CSV table of C-alpha atoms and ligand atoms in Angstrom, one decimal:
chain,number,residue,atom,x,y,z
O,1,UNK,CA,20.1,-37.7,-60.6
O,2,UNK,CA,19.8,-40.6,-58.4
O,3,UNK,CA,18.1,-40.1,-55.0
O,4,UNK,CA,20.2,-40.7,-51.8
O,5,UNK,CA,19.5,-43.8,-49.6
O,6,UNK,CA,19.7,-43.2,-45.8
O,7,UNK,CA,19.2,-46.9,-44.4
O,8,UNK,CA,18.9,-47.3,-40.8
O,9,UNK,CA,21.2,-51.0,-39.7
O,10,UNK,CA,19.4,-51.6,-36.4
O,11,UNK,CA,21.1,-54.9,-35.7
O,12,UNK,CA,19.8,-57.1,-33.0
O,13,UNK,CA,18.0,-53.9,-31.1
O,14,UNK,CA,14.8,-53.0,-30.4
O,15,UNK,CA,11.0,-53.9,-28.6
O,16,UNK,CA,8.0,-53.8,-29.8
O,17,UNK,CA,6.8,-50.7,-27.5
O,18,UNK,CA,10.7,-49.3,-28.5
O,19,UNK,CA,10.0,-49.7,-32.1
O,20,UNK,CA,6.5,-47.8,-32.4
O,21,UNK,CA,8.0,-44.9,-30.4
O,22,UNK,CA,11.0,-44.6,-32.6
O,23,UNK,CA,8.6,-44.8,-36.1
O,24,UNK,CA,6.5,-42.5,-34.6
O,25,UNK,CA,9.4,-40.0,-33.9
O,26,UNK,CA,10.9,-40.8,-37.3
O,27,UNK,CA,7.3,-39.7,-39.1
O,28,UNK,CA,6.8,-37.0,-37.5
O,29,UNK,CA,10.2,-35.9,-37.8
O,30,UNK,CA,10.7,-36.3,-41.8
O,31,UNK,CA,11.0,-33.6,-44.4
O,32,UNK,CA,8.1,-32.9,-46.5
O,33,UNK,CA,10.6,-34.4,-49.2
O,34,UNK,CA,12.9,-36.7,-47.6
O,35,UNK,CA,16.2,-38.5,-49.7
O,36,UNK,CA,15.1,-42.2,-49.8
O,37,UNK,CA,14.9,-43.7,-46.3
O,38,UNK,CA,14.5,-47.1,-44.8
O,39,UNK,CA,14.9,-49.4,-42.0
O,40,UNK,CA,16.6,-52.7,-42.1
O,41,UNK,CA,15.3,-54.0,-38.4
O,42,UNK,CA,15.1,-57.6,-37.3
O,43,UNK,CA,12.9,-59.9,-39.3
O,44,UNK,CA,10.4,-60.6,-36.9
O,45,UNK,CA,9.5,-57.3,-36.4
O,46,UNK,CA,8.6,-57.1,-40.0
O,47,UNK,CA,5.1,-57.0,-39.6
O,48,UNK,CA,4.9,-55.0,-37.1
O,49,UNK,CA,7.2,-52.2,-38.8
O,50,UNK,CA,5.0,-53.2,-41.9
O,51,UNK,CA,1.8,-51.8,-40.3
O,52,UNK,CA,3.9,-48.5,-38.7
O,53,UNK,CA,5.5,-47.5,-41.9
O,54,UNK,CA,2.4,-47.9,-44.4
O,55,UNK,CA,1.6,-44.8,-46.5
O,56,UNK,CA,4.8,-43.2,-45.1
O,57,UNK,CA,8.3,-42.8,-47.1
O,58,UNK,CA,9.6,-45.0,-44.9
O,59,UNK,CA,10.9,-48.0,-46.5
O,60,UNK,CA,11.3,-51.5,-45.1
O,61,UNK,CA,14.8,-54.2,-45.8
O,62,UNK,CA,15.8,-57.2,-43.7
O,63,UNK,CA,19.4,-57.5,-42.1
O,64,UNK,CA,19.8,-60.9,-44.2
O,65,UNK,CA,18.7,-63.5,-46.9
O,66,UNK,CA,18.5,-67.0,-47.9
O,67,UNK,CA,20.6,-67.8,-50.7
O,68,UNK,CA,18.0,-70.2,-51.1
O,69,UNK,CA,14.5,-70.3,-52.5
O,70,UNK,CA,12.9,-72.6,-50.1
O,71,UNK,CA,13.1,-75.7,-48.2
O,72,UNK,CA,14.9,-77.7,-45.9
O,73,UNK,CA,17.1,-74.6,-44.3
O,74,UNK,CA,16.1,-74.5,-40.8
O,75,UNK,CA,16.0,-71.3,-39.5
O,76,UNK,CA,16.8,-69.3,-42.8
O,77,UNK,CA,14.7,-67.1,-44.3
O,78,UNK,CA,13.5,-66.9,-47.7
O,79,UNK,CA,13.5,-63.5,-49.9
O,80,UNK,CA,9.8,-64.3,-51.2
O,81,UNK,CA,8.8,-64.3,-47.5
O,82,UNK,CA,10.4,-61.2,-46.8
O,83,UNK,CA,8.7,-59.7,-50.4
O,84,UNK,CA,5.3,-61.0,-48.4
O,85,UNK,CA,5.9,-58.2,-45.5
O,86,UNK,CA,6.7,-55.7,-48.1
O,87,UNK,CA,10.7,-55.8,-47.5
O,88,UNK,CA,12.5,-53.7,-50.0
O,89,UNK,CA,16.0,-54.2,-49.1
O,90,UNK,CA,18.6,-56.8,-47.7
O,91,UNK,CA,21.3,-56.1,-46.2
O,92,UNK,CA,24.2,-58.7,-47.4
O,93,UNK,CA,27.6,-59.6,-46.4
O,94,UNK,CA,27.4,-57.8,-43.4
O,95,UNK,CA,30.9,-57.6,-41.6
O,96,UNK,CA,29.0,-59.0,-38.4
O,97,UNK,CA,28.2,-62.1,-40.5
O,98,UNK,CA,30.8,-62.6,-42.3
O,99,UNK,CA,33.2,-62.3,-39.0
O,100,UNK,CA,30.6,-63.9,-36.7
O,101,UNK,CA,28.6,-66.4,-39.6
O,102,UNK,CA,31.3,-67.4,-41.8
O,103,UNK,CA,29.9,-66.2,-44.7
O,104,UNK,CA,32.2,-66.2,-47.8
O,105,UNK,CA,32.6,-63.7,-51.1
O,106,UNK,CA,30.4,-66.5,-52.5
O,107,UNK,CA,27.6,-67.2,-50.1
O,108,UNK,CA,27.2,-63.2,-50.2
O,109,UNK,CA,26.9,-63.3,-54.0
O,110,UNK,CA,24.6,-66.0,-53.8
O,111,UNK,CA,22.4,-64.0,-51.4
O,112,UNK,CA,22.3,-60.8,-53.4
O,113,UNK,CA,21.7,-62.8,-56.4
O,114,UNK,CA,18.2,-64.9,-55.2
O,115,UNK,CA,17.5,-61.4,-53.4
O,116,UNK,CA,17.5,-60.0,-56.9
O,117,UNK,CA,15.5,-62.9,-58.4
O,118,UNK,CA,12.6,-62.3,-56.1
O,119,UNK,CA,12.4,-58.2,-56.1
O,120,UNK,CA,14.3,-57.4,-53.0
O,121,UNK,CA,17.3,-55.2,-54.0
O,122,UNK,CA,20.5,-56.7,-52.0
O,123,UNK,CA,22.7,-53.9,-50.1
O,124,UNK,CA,26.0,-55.6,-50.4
O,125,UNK,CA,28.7,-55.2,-47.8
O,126,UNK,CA,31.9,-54.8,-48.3
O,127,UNK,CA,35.1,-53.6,-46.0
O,128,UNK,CA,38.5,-53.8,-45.1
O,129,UNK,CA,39.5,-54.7,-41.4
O,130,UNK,CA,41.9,-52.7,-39.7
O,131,UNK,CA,45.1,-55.2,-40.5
O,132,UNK,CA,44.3,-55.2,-43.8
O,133,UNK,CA,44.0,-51.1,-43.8
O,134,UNK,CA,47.4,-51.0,-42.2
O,135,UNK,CA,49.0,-53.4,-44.2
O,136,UNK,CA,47.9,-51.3,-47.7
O,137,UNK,CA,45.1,-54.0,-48.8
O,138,UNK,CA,41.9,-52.1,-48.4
O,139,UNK,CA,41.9,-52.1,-52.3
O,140,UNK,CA,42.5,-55.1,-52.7
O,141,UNK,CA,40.2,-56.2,-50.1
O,142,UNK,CA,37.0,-54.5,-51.2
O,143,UNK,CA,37.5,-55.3,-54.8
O,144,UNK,CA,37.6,-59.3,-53.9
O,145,UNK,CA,34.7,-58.8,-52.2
O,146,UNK,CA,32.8,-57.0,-54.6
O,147,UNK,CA,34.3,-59.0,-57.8
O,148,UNK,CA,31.9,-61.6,-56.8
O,149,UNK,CA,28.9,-60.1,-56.6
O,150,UNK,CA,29.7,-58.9,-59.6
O,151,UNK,CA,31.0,-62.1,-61.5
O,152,UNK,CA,27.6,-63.9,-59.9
O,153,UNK,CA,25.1,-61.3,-60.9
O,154,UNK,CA,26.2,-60.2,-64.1
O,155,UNK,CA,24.2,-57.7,-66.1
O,156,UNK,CA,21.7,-57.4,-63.0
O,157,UNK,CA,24.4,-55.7,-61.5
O,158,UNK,CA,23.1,-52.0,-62.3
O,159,UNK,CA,20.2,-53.0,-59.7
O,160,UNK,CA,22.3,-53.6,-56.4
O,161,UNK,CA,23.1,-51.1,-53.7
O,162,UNK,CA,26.8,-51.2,-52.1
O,163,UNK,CA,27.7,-50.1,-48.6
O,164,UNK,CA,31.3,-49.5,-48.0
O,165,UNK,CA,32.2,-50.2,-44.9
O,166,UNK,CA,35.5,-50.0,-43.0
O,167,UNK,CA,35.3,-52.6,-39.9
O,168,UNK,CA,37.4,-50.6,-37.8
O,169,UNK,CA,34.9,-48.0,-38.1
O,170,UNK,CA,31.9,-50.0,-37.5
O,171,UNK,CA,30.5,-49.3,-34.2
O,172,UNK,CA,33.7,-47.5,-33.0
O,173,UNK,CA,33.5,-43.9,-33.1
O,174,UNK,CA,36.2,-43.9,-35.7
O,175,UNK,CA,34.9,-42.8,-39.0
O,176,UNK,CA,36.8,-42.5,-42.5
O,177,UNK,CA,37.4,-39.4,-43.2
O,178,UNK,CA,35.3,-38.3,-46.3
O,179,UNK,CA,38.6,-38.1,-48.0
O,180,UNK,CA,39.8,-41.8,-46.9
O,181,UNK,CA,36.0,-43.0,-47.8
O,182,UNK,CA,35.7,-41.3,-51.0
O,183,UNK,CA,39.1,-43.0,-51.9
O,184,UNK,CA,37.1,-46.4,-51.9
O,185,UNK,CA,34.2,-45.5,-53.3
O,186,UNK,CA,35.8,-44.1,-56.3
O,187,UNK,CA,37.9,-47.4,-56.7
O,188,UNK,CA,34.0,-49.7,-56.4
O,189,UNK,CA,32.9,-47.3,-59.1
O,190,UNK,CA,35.2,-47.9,-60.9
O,191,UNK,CA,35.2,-51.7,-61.0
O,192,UNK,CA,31.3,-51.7,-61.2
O,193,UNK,CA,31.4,-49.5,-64.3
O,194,UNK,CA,34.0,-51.6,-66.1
O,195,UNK,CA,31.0,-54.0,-65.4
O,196,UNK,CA,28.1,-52.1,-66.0
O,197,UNK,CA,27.5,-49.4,-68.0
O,198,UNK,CA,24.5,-47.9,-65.9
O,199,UNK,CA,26.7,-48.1,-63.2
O,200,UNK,CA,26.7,-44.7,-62.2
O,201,UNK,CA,23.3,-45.0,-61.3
O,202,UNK,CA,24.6,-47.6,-58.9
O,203,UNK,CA,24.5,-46.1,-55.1
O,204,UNK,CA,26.8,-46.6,-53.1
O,205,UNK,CA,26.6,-45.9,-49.7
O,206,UNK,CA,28.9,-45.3,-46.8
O,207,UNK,CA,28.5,-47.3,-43.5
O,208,UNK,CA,30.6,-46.7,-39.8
O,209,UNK,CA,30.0,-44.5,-37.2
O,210,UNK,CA,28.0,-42.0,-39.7
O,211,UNK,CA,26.4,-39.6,-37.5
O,212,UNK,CA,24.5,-35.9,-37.3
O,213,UNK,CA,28.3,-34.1,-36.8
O,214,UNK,CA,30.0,-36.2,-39.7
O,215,UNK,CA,27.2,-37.2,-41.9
O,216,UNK,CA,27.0,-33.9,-44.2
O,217,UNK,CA,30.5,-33.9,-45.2
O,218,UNK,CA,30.5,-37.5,-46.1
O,219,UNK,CA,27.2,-37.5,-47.8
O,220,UNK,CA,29.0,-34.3,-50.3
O,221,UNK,CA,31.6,-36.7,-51.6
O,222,UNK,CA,31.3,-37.0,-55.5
O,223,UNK,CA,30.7,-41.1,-55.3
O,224,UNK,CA,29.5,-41.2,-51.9
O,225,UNK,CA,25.3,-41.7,-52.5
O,226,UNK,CA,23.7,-42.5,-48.9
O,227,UNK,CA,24.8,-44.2,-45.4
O,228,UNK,CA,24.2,-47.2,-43.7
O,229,UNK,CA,24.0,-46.1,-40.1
O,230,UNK,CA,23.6,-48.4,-37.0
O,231,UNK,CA,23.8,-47.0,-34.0
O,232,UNK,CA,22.9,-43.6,-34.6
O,233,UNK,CA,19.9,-45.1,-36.5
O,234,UNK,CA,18.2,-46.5,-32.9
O,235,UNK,CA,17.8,-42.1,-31.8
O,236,UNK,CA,15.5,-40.3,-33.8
O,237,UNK,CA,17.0,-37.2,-33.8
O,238,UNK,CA,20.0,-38.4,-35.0
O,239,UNK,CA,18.6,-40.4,-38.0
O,240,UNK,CA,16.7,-37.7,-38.5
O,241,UNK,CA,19.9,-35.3,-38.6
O,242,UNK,CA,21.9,-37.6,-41.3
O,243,UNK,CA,18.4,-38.0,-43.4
O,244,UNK,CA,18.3,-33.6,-43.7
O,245,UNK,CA,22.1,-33.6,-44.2
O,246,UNK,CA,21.6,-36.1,-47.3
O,247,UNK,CA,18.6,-34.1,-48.6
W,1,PGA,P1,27.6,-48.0,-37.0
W,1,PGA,O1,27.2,-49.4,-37.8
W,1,PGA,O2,26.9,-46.9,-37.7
W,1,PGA,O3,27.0,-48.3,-35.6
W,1,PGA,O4,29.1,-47.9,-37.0
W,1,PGA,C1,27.1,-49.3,-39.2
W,1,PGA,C2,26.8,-50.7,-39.7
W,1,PGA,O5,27.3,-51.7,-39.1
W,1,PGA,O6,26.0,-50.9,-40.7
């Protein structure tokens, strides 16, 4: 059985003094056999987080990627330098970037791909906005998005992690219901197997307003395999609540 993966999304939040106490909290908060856990905080806190989280369960992943290797990309930063603070996962496609950074199907695949070349396993976005809910495209939507991270990364496929996630649930209070989310995922597990066939080792987690009150009945859905929580991620007692429900 594949382990569930709780990832903490703490966008552009946190301190240096805020993000020991909340590790702290987090440690001494976590089961004695916790689902897979991890962090995806802002890249130069890597090394602090680094030091906080060594020895622990607590895993480490970056909110972002190069799609490049190196060189002249001011300001970008490469998956080898995030492999050298001990960064597990990226977090790609985000519907903050692709809204606020342009990023394209493409670009996304691109990321998880290089992320994938240098050992840090992509978390790949995808999501429907509201309109396109409404107007009876969320299939359609989320399979575009996902087709080419699949067409890009071919047989490495089996070693991505998704994150459905509904934008008008991001950040809103409004989640799917497990019904509405397990809808989806059974629709990307679909097209990943018709890709893959490990792909039902594939997790694929569910991402918008996840929280201790909803995250249990979510988490029980047959294709639903972890979160990706944001704000309730920044509390410890609430990331600590959605970590015991996916246990
Ligand atoms: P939220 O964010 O839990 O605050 O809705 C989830 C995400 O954007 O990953």
């Amino acid at each position: 059985m594949k382990k569930e993966l709780i990832a903490g999304n703490w966008k552009m939040n946190g301190s240096l003094a805020g993000n020991e106490a909340l590790v702290k909290a987090l440690l001494a908060g976590l089961p004695a056999q916790p689902c897979e856990v991890a962090v995806c905080v802002p890249a130069l806190y890597l090394a602090q987080l680094q030091a906080l989280v060594a020895g622990s369960p607590i895993e480490l992943g970056a909110q972002d990627v190069s799609m490049h290797e190196s060189g002249a990309y001011t300001g970008e930063l490469s998956a080898a330098m995030l492999r050298e603070f001990g960064v597990r996962y990226a977090i790609v496609g985000h519907s903050e970037r692709r809204q606020y950074h342009g990023e394209t199907d493409q670009l996304v695949a691109a990321k998880a791909k290089t992320a994938l070349a240098s050992g840090v396993t992509p978390i790949v976005c995808v999501g429907e906005t509201l309109a396109q809910r409404e107007a009876g495209k969320t299939e359609e939507v989320v399979k575009r998005q996902l087709a080419a991270v699949i067409h890009t990364n071919g047989h490495c496929i089996s070693e991505i992690v998704v994150a459905y996630e509904p934008v008008w649930a991001i950040g809103t209070g409004k989640t799917a219901s497990p019904e509405q989310a397990q809808q989806v995922h059974a629709v990307l597990r679909a097209q990943l197997k018709a890709a893959s066939a490990q792909a039902e080792r594939i997790r694929i987690l569910y991402g918008g307003s996840m929280n201790a009150a909803n995250a249990a009945q979510l988490l029980s859905q047959p294709d639903i395999d972890g979160g990706l929580i944001g704000g309730a991620s920044l509390k410890a007692q609430d990331f600590l609540s959605i970590i015991a429900a996916a246990l």
